[in-house]
Amino acid sequence: MSTEKPIVDEKDLECVAKFEVRFTGYLDKDGSAVRRLPEIADLPDALIALYRSMVLTRTFDQKAIALQRTGNLGTYASSLGQEAVFAALGAVMRPEDVLVPYYREYGTQLMRGVTMTELFLYWGGDERGMDYAGPRQDFPICVPIATQVPHAAGVALAMKYRGEPRVAVTVFGDGATSKGEFYEAANAAGVWNLPLVLLVNNNQWAISVPRSEQSACQTLAQKAIAAGISGEQVDGNDAIAMFDRLSAAVDKARNGGGPSLVEAITYRLSDHTTADDASRYRRDEEIKTHWDYEPIKRLRQYMIAKQYWDSQQDEALQQTCRREVEEAAQAYLNTAPQKPESMFDYLYETLPETLRSQRDELATTEQQSRA
Amino acid sequence: MPELNLVEAVNAALAFEMAADENVVVLGEDVGVNGGVFRATVGLQERFGEQRVLDTPLAEALIAGLSVGMASQGLRPVAEIQFMGFIYPTVDQMLNHASRLRNRTRGRLTCPMVLRAPYGGGIHAPEHHSESYESMFAHIPGLRVVIPSSPARAYGLLLAAIRDPDPVVFLEPKRIYRLMKQEVEDNGASLPLDTCYTLREGTDVTLVSWGAMLHETQQAADQLEAEGVGAEVIDVACLKPIDTRTILDSVAKTGRCVIVHEAARTSGLGAEIAAQIAEHGLMNLYAPVQRVTGYDTVMPLYRLEGYYLPGVERIVTAVRQVMEFS
């Protein structure tokens, strides 16, 4: 057998598919425009709403960690450094849309009407923290990675089935894109052209595993292409870019254009959760470098340069946020615990007869321990 | 009244409820044009359209996860998993989400979905097609696990499962899909859930079983009757939550109990039933509770499956043993 000459020259073969992944960013790390800006960049009210959400989220985050450190909250997952991603998502979604989150999207949730007290209750070990008074159809925080992505596809399927101009949005981290359920849902969304937006919060770390060890893919956005849907990368620390691209994705879904995936490039400035110690696997210098790119300062500098904002307003906002967070924390700390029997009360619509004796057993034990 | 076999009864129940409630959507692999590999969904796509009978991509976790999302929006998805051997990727969804959604959100979101799957051995199927892991689902709080044993039961229980406001795993004993025909009135009447069904009354021994094994159990009861032993036969039907009252009342009457199931013995649902009897009915017993079950082995390929599945003779032998006590 001769190995000298290939039978077919690759160049002669027809290219049957070709893909590209685009990256969008408008502001540099100091908040200066690097290209012509989209419309929102000249809408001070819209920018201030984003900024307010980001500051509030960070203030909430600090308080949550303080509560955890003082034994007043359970394990908590911070959103530090990723606030622009979630503020932008909250701004582009409509109340009738459905958010299917993982566990860092406080900015989005708060903009949608979830209360900080509810979020504190959740991390403080109380199921009532998932009974959102505001967005009644939003899913609660999802802990098992990527398992919520099919839920969002199912929600989108229901919306499409009923012909409603609504959109389901799900958020997950870089690690989630290694899981089957992410791909299964993205693939199905493509087949059925569902009104679904998949938002990857690529914060570079899945607990201790860096992005480079998560996948050999150049981008996570290209995984969407494998599922037959569009995928793009966005600077996740640039609130203007996130707003611009997420609103395009949500509009497209709402208008029958089908699903898309947005990969937000951001950075987890915090530990994975309060139960994690990132110094075991991550160098301090790396974190320091990324503080230079953090989103709040960047948007503030842009707004100040445009004279949409000043330091006095900033101080007032910080104070308001601190006050709101303190009030929510107090409300949380003052919330009486649920009755132990409540663990039976939402298991089924009606408690099956066979479980009544267990409920009674618990209620009796509780009375005895109080007596 | 039409005579239907079990799989036809499943089909009739699906068709009835799809016609009655436009929120009912059937989804799964090959459920559309093909009508399902066992033909449980045959004709439904033709009648109700592609929007309501969805052929999904080949992804079981997706099928369960989609159903959770659809159910949260008020649809009533009835998802088919082609064989129980392929159901395990759905366990994450059923355990972490479907069974918990109501509880997690204090009733704000609910999950009225049905996950249907043919299960069990005895049809000479390929590897991974014959297992009985119903007790795995029966361990999960918040789920219902329902197993019909006849066409009429399949019709009524499936309607009840679809109408139930909480998630139901509905396991269909495929060995008896076409074993018998029964008159089933297609009138949309459901049967109650969370209750056992007493198929036959007797005073000497209580035989407890479900699904296909009731066929052998009833045959054993016939044989025992000829020997002068009156067996009460209980169809558990709803394995979760389980109606222990009916079983305990029967055992209080007979003083003897033999539990028959196809699943492996250890941690099978028979263990739970035996424990309930030990806790609440020990003093009524004349004899130790016996279990006639599959062995704690890997389900053998089909040449040996007949040795694995409990047969009439094993059931009769166990009853003769408990009858030695008085």
XYZ file of C-alpha atoms in Angstrom:
697
model
C 0.000 0.000 0.000
C 1.255 3.394 -0.932
C 1.034 6.165 1.626
C 2.700 8.769 -0.530
C -0.320 10.574 -1.874
C -3.747 10.960 -0.330
C -6.503 9.840 -2.635
C -8.437 13.042 -2.047
C -6.964 16.459 -1.477
C -8.876 18.045 1.417
C -9.025 21.359 -0.417
C -11.068 19.745 -3.158
C -13.737 18.618 -0.720
C -16.872 20.661 -0.402
C -17.183 22.630 2.859
C -20.630 21.669 4.168
C -20.742 23.891 7.235
C -18.818 26.851 8.585
C -19.120 28.593 11.941
C -17.926 31.742 13.595
C -18.323 33.063 17.112
C -18.427 36.836 17.686
C -17.441 38.746 20.779
C -19.163 41.982 21.806
C -17.656 44.532 24.162
C -18.157 48.305 24.170
C -16.320 49.664 27.164
C -12.704 49.159 28.138
C -11.786 48.526 31.730
C -11.845 52.245 32.498
C -15.275 52.767 31.002
C -14.160 54.377 27.751
C -15.924 53.376 24.563
C -13.908 51.185 22.210
C -16.468 51.345 19.399
C -19.692 53.049 18.466
C -22.090 52.510 21.327
C -25.626 51.119 21.172
C -28.702 53.148 22.017
C -28.789 52.340 25.727
C -25.442 54.071 26.229
C -27.261 57.393 25.815
C -30.244 56.586 28.019
C -29.246 57.768 31.498
C -32.316 56.306 33.221
C -31.687 52.867 31.778
C -28.011 53.038 32.725
C -28.806 54.190 36.235
C -31.267 51.310 36.637
C -28.506 48.870 35.690
C -26.042 50.590 37.969
C -28.486 50.653 40.862
C -29.090 46.923 40.521
C -25.367 46.240 40.486
C -24.682 48.325 43.583
C -27.649 46.846 45.419
C -26.542 43.320 44.551
C -23.041 43.923 45.797
C -24.317 45.459 49.005
C -26.647 42.491 49.473
C -23.737 40.161 48.831
C -21.579 41.802 51.487
C -24.383 41.614 54.009
C -25.099 37.969 53.214
C -21.458 37.059 53.760
C -21.383 39.051 57.006
C -24.501 37.224 58.195
C -22.958 33.881 57.266
C -19.691 34.705 59.037
C -21.578 35.602 62.200
C -23.612 32.402 62.167
C -26.846 34.008 61.005
C -27.006 32.519 57.504
C -26.135 29.154 55.972
C -23.724 28.600 53.119
C -24.084 31.426 50.608
C -23.011 31.753 46.965
C -21.812 35.238 46.121
C -22.238 37.054 42.812
C -19.255 39.337 43.342
C -17.846 40.606 40.060
C -20.705 39.260 37.958
C -23.264 41.944 38.745
C -23.425 43.377 35.218
C -24.540 40.048 33.755
C -27.473 39.794 36.110
C -28.475 43.450 36.085
C -28.631 43.412 32.298
C -30.727 40.255 32.302
C -33.144 41.739 34.808
C -33.466 44.841 32.659
C -34.254 43.039 29.405
C -36.773 40.516 30.733
C -40.465 41.353 31.020
C -42.556 40.470 34.058
C -44.445 37.799 32.091
C -41.219 36.083 31.059
C -39.861 33.276 33.205
C -36.443 33.130 34.818
C -34.953 29.703 35.496
C -31.855 30.570 37.488
C -28.984 28.732 39.065
C -27.719 30.394 42.237
C -25.953 33.695 41.669
C -28.467 35.825 39.763
C -29.554 38.015 42.653
C -29.477 41.115 40.482
C -31.941 39.626 38.028
C -34.148 38.197 40.730
C -34.336 41.461 42.651
C -35.214 43.401 39.512
C -37.982 40.885 38.875
C -39.485 41.414 42.296
C -37.937 38.688 44.412
C -37.210 40.327 47.761
C -33.912 40.336 49.582
C -35.714 38.932 52.599
C -36.763 35.942 50.487
C -33.189 35.424 49.323
C -31.916 35.614 52.898
C -34.606 33.153 53.962
C -33.551 30.699 51.276
C -29.892 30.727 52.246
C -30.980 30.855 55.858
C -32.603 27.423 55.495
C -36.259 28.341 55.027
C -38.299 27.111 52.058
C -40.471 30.215 52.189
C -37.531 31.962 50.572
C -38.562 30.213 47.330
C -42.197 31.298 47.527
C -41.556 34.522 45.666
C -44.223 37.151 46.198
C -43.173 38.856 42.976
C -42.479 36.673 39.941
C -44.881 33.833 40.704
C -43.817 31.688 37.761
C -40.051 32.052 38.076
C -38.209 28.966 39.146
C -36.393 28.980 42.460
C -32.619 28.817 42.717
C -31.293 25.534 41.293
C -28.432 23.797 43.016
C -27.807 20.577 40.983
C -25.787 21.917 38.073
C -27.480 22.241 34.665
C -30.563 20.325 35.771
C -32.627 23.498 35.381
C -31.818 23.971 31.700
C -34.444 21.412 30.554
C -36.989 23.134 32.822
C -36.477 26.357 30.929
C -36.914 24.496 27.650
C -40.141 23.013 29.022
C -41.377 26.433 30.110
C -40.534 27.790 26.646
C -42.329 24.824 25.075
C -45.459 25.650 27.098
C -45.243 29.290 25.985
C -44.902 28.271 22.378
C -47.691 25.706 22.723
C -50.032 28.474 23.866
C -48.755 30.955 21.306
C -47.753 33.466 23.954
C -45.144 36.159 23.210
C -43.170 35.248 26.309
C -39.588 34.113 26.784
C -37.897 31.694 29.149
C -34.376 32.520 30.230
C -32.066 30.170 32.047
C -28.687 30.942 33.529
C -25.880 28.566 34.386
C -22.141 28.591 34.863
C -19.217 27.484 32.712
C -19.107 24.111 34.464
C -22.725 23.446 33.505
C -21.812 23.407 29.818
C -19.956 20.145 30.444
C -23.172 18.457 31.490
C -25.514 16.514 29.292
C -28.693 18.277 30.336
C -27.325 21.563 29.042
C -26.756 20.079 25.625
C -29.964 18.041 25.651
C -32.030 21.151 26.329
C -30.148 23.379 23.879
C -30.517 20.727 21.211
C -34.252 20.327 21.780
C -34.705 24.118 21.824
C -33.099 24.202 18.403
C -35.278 21.429 17.011
C -38.472 23.131 18.214
C -37.336 26.740 17.734
C -38.267 27.538 21.326
C -38.472 31.067 22.811
C -35.493 30.375 25.053
C -32.334 32.250 25.986
C -29.440 30.317 27.470
C -27.126 32.576 29.415
C -23.752 31.160 30.396
C -22.225 33.011 33.304
C -18.670 32.067 32.411
C -16.919 33.269 35.560
C -13.848 31.157 34.735
C -14.098 28.846 37.724
C -16.314 25.878 38.578
C -15.366 25.729 42.256
C -11.669 24.850 41.794
C -11.647 23.780 38.150
C -10.606 26.553 35.776
C -12.255 27.170 32.433
C -9.245 25.686 30.623
C -9.825 22.336 32.295
C -13.572 22.433 31.790
C -13.497 22.141 28.019
C -11.089 22.155 25.104
C -13.548 24.350 23.201
C -12.175 27.796 22.333
C -15.459 29.287 23.452
C -18.450 27.937 25.340
C -20.657 29.830 22.909
C -19.729 27.379 20.176
C -21.434 24.607 22.093
C -24.664 26.290 20.991
C -23.596 25.822 17.405
C -23.288 22.094 18.057
C -26.936 22.246 19.139
C -27.943 24.100 16.000
C -28.633 27.429 17.676
C -26.768 30.703 17.587
C -24.078 31.397 20.150
C -22.077 34.486 20.920
C -19.649 35.848 23.490
C -20.133 39.087 25.360
C -17.988 41.006 27.810
C -19.880 40.122 30.964
C -18.300 42.955 32.911
C -19.610 45.516 30.447
C -23.205 46.251 31.411
C -23.850 48.069 28.140
C -22.690 45.105 26.074
C -24.667 42.666 28.192
C -27.824 44.744 27.894
C -27.358 45.133 24.162
C -26.799 41.456 23.385
C -29.275 40.035 25.888
C -32.014 42.324 24.668
C -31.284 41.150 21.125
C -31.499 37.517 22.238
C -34.700 38.030 24.225
C -36.336 40.034 21.416
C -35.402 37.370 18.919
C -36.933 34.665 21.083
C -40.076 36.731 21.667
C -40.517 37.369 17.974
C -40.376 33.749 16.927
C -36.684 33.807 16.011
C -35.926 30.918 18.315
C -33.348 30.164 20.936
C -29.861 31.523 21.380
C -26.993 31.243 23.765
C -25.066 34.167 25.200
C -21.755 33.440 26.879
C -20.930 36.208 29.324
C -17.200 36.441 29.962
C -16.840 37.483 33.555
C -14.912 36.546 36.647
C -15.818 35.132 40.029
C -14.064 37.539 42.375
C -15.313 35.647 45.421
C -14.902 32.127 46.670
C -17.325 29.630 45.122
C -19.462 29.873 48.263
C -18.827 30.828 51.861
C -17.925 27.165 52.404
C -15.098 27.409 49.886
C -11.540 28.712 50.231
C -10.320 29.738 46.796
C -6.784 30.341 48.045
C -6.348 26.563 47.852
C -6.450 26.655 44.063
C -6.286 30.242 42.829
C -3.457 32.753 42.994
C -4.112 36.127 44.630
C -2.433 37.922 41.724
C -5.040 36.535 39.357
C -7.862 37.925 41.470
C -6.099 41.295 41.783
C -5.788 41.546 38.010
C -9.477 40.849 37.579
C -10.476 43.546 40.061
C -9.222 45.985 37.406
C -11.978 44.764 35.096
C -14.850 44.671 37.582
C -18.145 45.932 36.219
C -19.415 48.486 38.735
C -16.449 50.825 38.554
C -16.458 50.552 34.784
C -20.079 51.631 34.361
C -19.694 54.354 37.003
C -16.721 55.855 35.203
C -18.599 55.795 31.927
C -21.640 57.502 33.458
C -19.532 60.100 35.246
C -17.619 60.880 32.054
C -20.959 61.342 30.264
C -22.194 63.471 33.179
C -25.100 61.122 33.796
C -23.893 60.570 37.330
C -21.806 62.217 40.023
C -20.142 61.313 43.284
C -22.914 62.847 45.364
C -25.542 60.681 43.674
C -23.243 57.751 44.119
C -22.921 58.285 47.842
C -26.695 58.650 48.154
C -27.239 55.433 46.241
C -24.758 53.517 48.374
C -26.574 54.724 51.472
C -29.998 53.798 50.134
C -28.776 50.329 49.204
C -27.221 49.806 52.620
C -30.453 50.857 54.290
C -32.597 48.585 52.110
C -30.293 45.646 52.727
C -30.274 46.268 56.475
C -34.054 46.414 56.534
C -34.312 43.167 54.590
C -31.790 41.502 56.882
C -33.756 42.615 59.925
C -36.989 41.334 58.414
C -35.246 38.015 57.744
C -33.820 37.778 61.246
C -37.224 38.607 62.710
C -39.019 35.933 60.700
C -40.275 33.210 62.990
C -39.329 29.706 61.824
C -41.901 27.505 60.161
C -43.691 24.900 62.207
C -41.831 21.580 61.922
C -44.995 19.913 60.551
C -44.800 22.245 57.574
C -42.364 19.751 56.036
C -45.445 17.610 55.340
C -47.726 20.362 54.166
C -46.400 20.960 50.660
C -45.314 17.449 49.813
C -48.515 16.722 47.888
C -51.550 18.873 47.248
C -53.391 16.816 49.847
C -51.447 14.915 52.465
C -51.995 11.218 51.753
C -53.787 9.422 54.543
C -50.794 7.142 55.036
C -48.535 10.084 55.901
C -50.839 11.578 58.494
C -49.442 9.420 61.292
C -45.902 10.612 60.566
C -47.065 14.226 60.638
C -48.849 13.617 63.946
C -45.749 11.905 65.314
C -43.655 14.975 64.512
C -46.243 17.372 65.923
C -46.393 15.367 69.153
C -42.605 15.248 69.469
C -42.510 18.980 68.961
C -45.123 19.630 71.643
C -43.275 17.377 74.054
C -39.979 19.110 73.456
C -41.631 22.484 74.055
C -43.367 21.316 77.210
C -68.260 -2.183 25.880
C -64.956 -2.605 24.055
C -62.584 -5.380 24.965
C -59.136 -3.936 25.457
C -55.760 -5.313 26.376
C -53.565 -3.362 28.783
C -51.658 -1.368 26.198
C -54.895 -0.506 24.389
C -56.337 0.645 27.691
C -53.327 2.949 28.167
C -53.946 4.321 24.695
C -57.650 4.809 25.381
C -56.964 6.671 28.625
C -54.452 8.955 26.902
C -56.886 9.672 24.068
C -59.765 10.336 26.435
C -57.844 12.813 28.529
C -56.238 14.550 25.565
C -59.706 15.138 24.144
C -61.005 16.340 27.496
C -58.109 18.601 28.485
C -55.990 20.519 26.024
C -53.285 20.905 28.654
C -52.452 17.226 28.294
C -49.400 16.822 26.072
C -47.745 13.498 25.272
C -44.005 13.432 24.691
C -41.252 10.892 24.355
C -39.098 8.955 21.943
C -40.983 7.544 18.936
C -44.378 8.367 20.434
C -45.520 10.336 17.372
C -45.757 8.822 13.920
C -44.570 5.480 15.221
C -47.074 5.419 18.079
C -44.498 4.208 20.594
C -42.501 1.016 20.392
C -45.316 -0.826 22.183
C -47.976 1.237 20.331
C -49.236 2.821 23.539
C -49.561 6.184 21.770
C -50.681 4.877 18.407
C -53.009 7.204 16.526
C -52.651 10.059 19.004
C -50.468 12.299 16.858
C -52.742 11.764 13.894
C -55.712 12.753 15.997
C -54.288 15.537 18.173
C -51.441 16.902 16.075
C -47.701 17.316 16.419
C -48.036 20.061 19.021
C -49.677 17.659 21.450
C -47.783 14.475 20.676
C -44.138 15.376 20.551
C -41.375 13.161 19.309
C -38.463 14.303 21.426
C -34.778 14.066 20.692
C -33.255 10.926 22.165
C -32.538 12.222 25.649
C -34.293 10.865 28.712
C -33.137 13.443 31.245
C -34.436 16.051 28.823
C -37.833 14.355 28.596
C -38.278 14.441 32.363
C -36.811 17.933 32.698
C -38.990 19.338 29.926
C -41.992 17.835 31.662
C -41.097 19.621 34.900
C -40.918 22.940 33.049
C -44.142 22.303 31.133
C -45.967 21.229 34.278
C -44.840 24.363 36.100
C -46.715 26.314 33.426
C -49.917 24.372 33.980
C -49.586 21.817 31.209
C -50.110 18.160 32.049
C -47.250 16.380 30.319
C -47.437 12.631 29.982
C -43.922 11.554 29.137
C -43.004 8.111 27.901
C -39.670 6.517 28.646
C -39.298 3.719 26.140
C -38.185 1.070 28.636
C -37.501 1.287 32.336
C -33.879 0.422 31.555
C -33.552 3.926 30.102
C -35.315 5.706 32.943
C -32.284 6.207 35.156
C -31.138 9.513 33.621
C -34.543 10.861 34.681
C -33.972 10.014 38.333
C -32.084 13.275 38.861
C -35.048 15.213 37.511
C -37.671 13.185 39.347
C -35.826 13.215 42.664
C -34.283 16.677 42.681
C -37.072 18.515 40.931
C -40.398 16.881 40.058
C -40.934 15.458 43.535
C -39.798 18.618 45.297
C -41.074 21.563 43.289
C -44.278 22.021 45.279
C -42.479 21.665 48.585
C -39.575 23.923 47.656
C -41.838 26.741 46.569
C -44.435 26.211 49.320
C -46.989 25.371 46.670
C -46.215 28.276 44.338
C -45.099 25.958 41.528
C -46.409 22.440 41.091
C -45.544 19.497 38.918
C -48.585 17.614 37.600
C -46.660 15.293 35.280
C -46.758 11.590 34.530
C -43.663 9.606 33.634
C -44.784 6.381 31.960
C -42.516 3.438 31.279
C -42.928 -0.223 30.460
C -41.078 -2.295 33.014
C -40.325 -5.813 34.102
C -39.202 -9.063 32.540
C -40.707 -11.988 30.750
C -40.848 -10.914 27.121
C -37.403 -12.128 26.056
C -36.264 -8.559 25.558
C -32.639 -7.496 25.022
C -30.284 -6.551 27.829
C -31.377 -3.601 30.028
C -35.036 -4.066 29.054
C -36.375 -6.290 31.823
C -35.603 -4.832 35.243
C -38.005 -3.824 38.020
C -36.667 -0.871 39.958
C -39.998 0.478 41.175
C -38.841 0.576 44.784
C -36.166 3.094 43.834
C -38.900 5.571 42.900
C -41.074 4.478 45.806
C -38.322 5.713 48.107
C -38.687 9.299 46.903
C -40.948 11.568 48.963
C -43.292 13.694 46.880
C -43.726 11.156 44.085
C -46.527 8.748 43.412
C -45.642 5.356 41.967
C -48.513 3.550 40.290
C -48.514 0.115 38.642
C -51.618 -1.316 36.966
C -52.258 -5.032 36.842
C -55.079 -5.251 34.306
C -56.553 -3.295 31.378
C -59.343 -1.802 33.505
C -56.916 -0.802 36.202
C -54.546 0.676 33.630
C -57.329 2.808 32.160
C -58.651 4.120 35.457
C -55.334 4.582 37.189
C -53.693 6.333 34.247
C -56.570 8.805 34.079
C -56.171 9.395 37.805
C -52.418 9.842 37.376
C -52.846 12.426 34.615
C -55.423 14.343 36.664
C -53.370 14.149 39.837
C -51.888 17.516 40.834
C -48.533 15.916 41.683
C -45.945 13.895 39.755
C -46.667 10.235 39.107
C -44.314 7.516 37.906
C -46.606 5.122 36.055
C -44.940 1.785 35.409
C -46.614 -0.549 32.956
C -45.920 -4.290 33.286
C -45.105 -5.003 29.673
C -45.310 -8.787 30.090
C -49.085 -8.421 30.427
C -49.514 -5.641 27.838
C -51.271 -8.126 25.566
C -51.837 -11.066 27.885
C -55.535 -10.565 28.403
C -58.484 -8.546 27.167
C -61.051 -7.059 29.429
C -64.199 -5.039 28.969
C -63.247 -1.446 29.641
C -65.831 1.275 29.359
C -64.127 4.260 27.777
C -66.060 6.785 29.830
C -63.219 8.716 31.460
C -63.868 7.259 34.905
C -60.701 7.256 36.959
C -59.866 4.932 39.825
C -58.704 6.171 43.215
C -54.982 6.475 43.903
C -53.215 5.843 47.220
C -55.230 2.722 47.780
C -54.726 -1.011 47.411
C -57.254 -3.142 45.582
C -58.402 -6.428 47.045
C -58.787 -8.759 44.083
C -59.953 -11.799 45.956
C -61.083 -12.468 49.472
C -59.767 -15.265 51.615
C -59.257 -16.075 55.255
C -56.054 -18.134 55.461
C -53.284 -16.104 53.912
C -52.785 -12.642 52.423
C -50.922 -12.517 49.120
C -49.621 -9.049 48.339
C -48.341 -8.201 44.899
C -48.530 -5.716 42.024
C -48.166 -5.501 38.273
C -47.552 -8.601 36.188
C -46.831 -10.810 39.194
C -50.485 -10.658 40.154
C -51.117 -12.971 37.252
C -48.991 -15.726 38.838
C -50.256 -14.781 42.275
C -53.869 -15.295 41.191
C -52.974 -18.614 39.598
C -51.309 -19.637 42.845
C -54.455 -18.602 44.713
C -56.536 -20.816 42.399
C -54.264 -23.756 43.040
C -54.286 -23.133 46.783
C -58.046 -22.955 46.808
C -58.119 -26.448 45.322
C -55.929 -27.482 48.270
C -58.365 -25.884 50.694
C -56.350 -22.730 51.403
C -58.248 -19.470 51.035
C -55.943 -16.733 49.844
C -56.789 -13.048 49.933
C -55.055 -11.309 47.035
C -54.144 -7.650 47.314
C -53.053 -5.555 44.359
C -50.923 -2.787 45.869
C -51.383 -0.700 42.666
C -50.098 2.490 44.306
C -46.664 1.745 45.682
C -46.101 5.305 46.828
C -47.725 6.455 48.998
C -48.610 2.934 50.026
C -51.940 2.038 51.593
C -50.694 -0.106 54.461
C -54.126 -0.028 56.129
C -55.694 -2.439 53.636
C -52.739 -4.817 53.951
C -52.694 -4.663 57.746
C -56.458 -5.239 57.949
C -56.146 -8.263 55.718
C -53.236 -9.688 57.683
C -55.190 -9.121 60.904
C -57.812 -11.386 59.400
C -55.583 -14.085 57.869
C -52.557 -14.033 60.179
C -50.260 -14.922 57.301
C -48.673 -12.899 54.553
C -46.673 -13.708 51.455
C -45.392 -10.804 49.391
C -44.660 -11.437 45.742
C -42.587 -9.173 43.550
C -40.422 -9.432 40.521
C -37.821 -6.932 41.748
C -34.723 -8.026 43.610
C -35.422 -8.915 47.214
C -33.149 -6.629 49.220
C -34.722 -3.218 49.748
C -37.550 -4.162 47.420
C -40.947 -2.808 48.366
C -41.700 -6.167 50.015
C -39.234 -5.206 52.729
C -41.254 -2.099 53.524
C -44.503 -4.044 53.610
C -42.957 -6.677 55.879
C -41.631 -3.940 58.153
C -45.060 -2.305 58.355
C -46.589 -5.643 59.311
C -43.857 -6.158 61.912
C -44.475 -2.697 63.366
C -48.242 -2.696 63.352
C -49.458 -6.271 62.963
C -46.925 -8.610 64.516
C -49.311 -9.920 67.152
C -51.777 -10.917 64.448
C -49.311 -13.206 62.732
C -49.288 -16.991 62.947
C -46.278 -17.277 60.703
C -43.292 -15.225 59.614
C -43.933 -12.984 56.616
C -42.501 -14.558 53.470
C -41.211 -12.886 50.360
C -41.209 -14.496 46.930
C -39.134 -12.205 44.745
C -36.528 -11.892 42.075
C -33.070 -12.707 43.307
C -30.440 -10.186 44.362
C -28.680 -10.739 41.071
C -28.311 -8.795 37.898
C -31.417 -9.479 35.817
C -30.239 -12.330 33.590
C -30.517 -12.188 29.827
C -33.621 -13.857 28.553
C -32.506 -17.487 28.434
C -32.439 -17.499 32.223
C -35.119 -14.947 33.009
C -37.666 -17.676 33.681
C -35.528 -18.797 36.587
C -35.326 -15.277 37.930
C -39.004 -14.362 37.775
C -41.080 -15.842 40.590
C -43.414 -18.497 39.209
C -46.634 -20.021 40.499
C -44.767 -22.916 42.082
C -42.538 -20.666 44.209
C -45.571 -18.753 45.450
C -47.499 -21.916 46.295
C -44.476 -23.360 48.104
C -44.122 -20.213 50.206
C -47.799 -20.313 51.113
C -47.568 -23.982 52.093
C -44.694 -23.021 54.383
C -46.625 -20.285 56.138
C -49.638 -22.570 56.401
C -47.563 -24.954 58.531
C -47.819 -22.408 61.360
C -51.101 -22.101 63.173
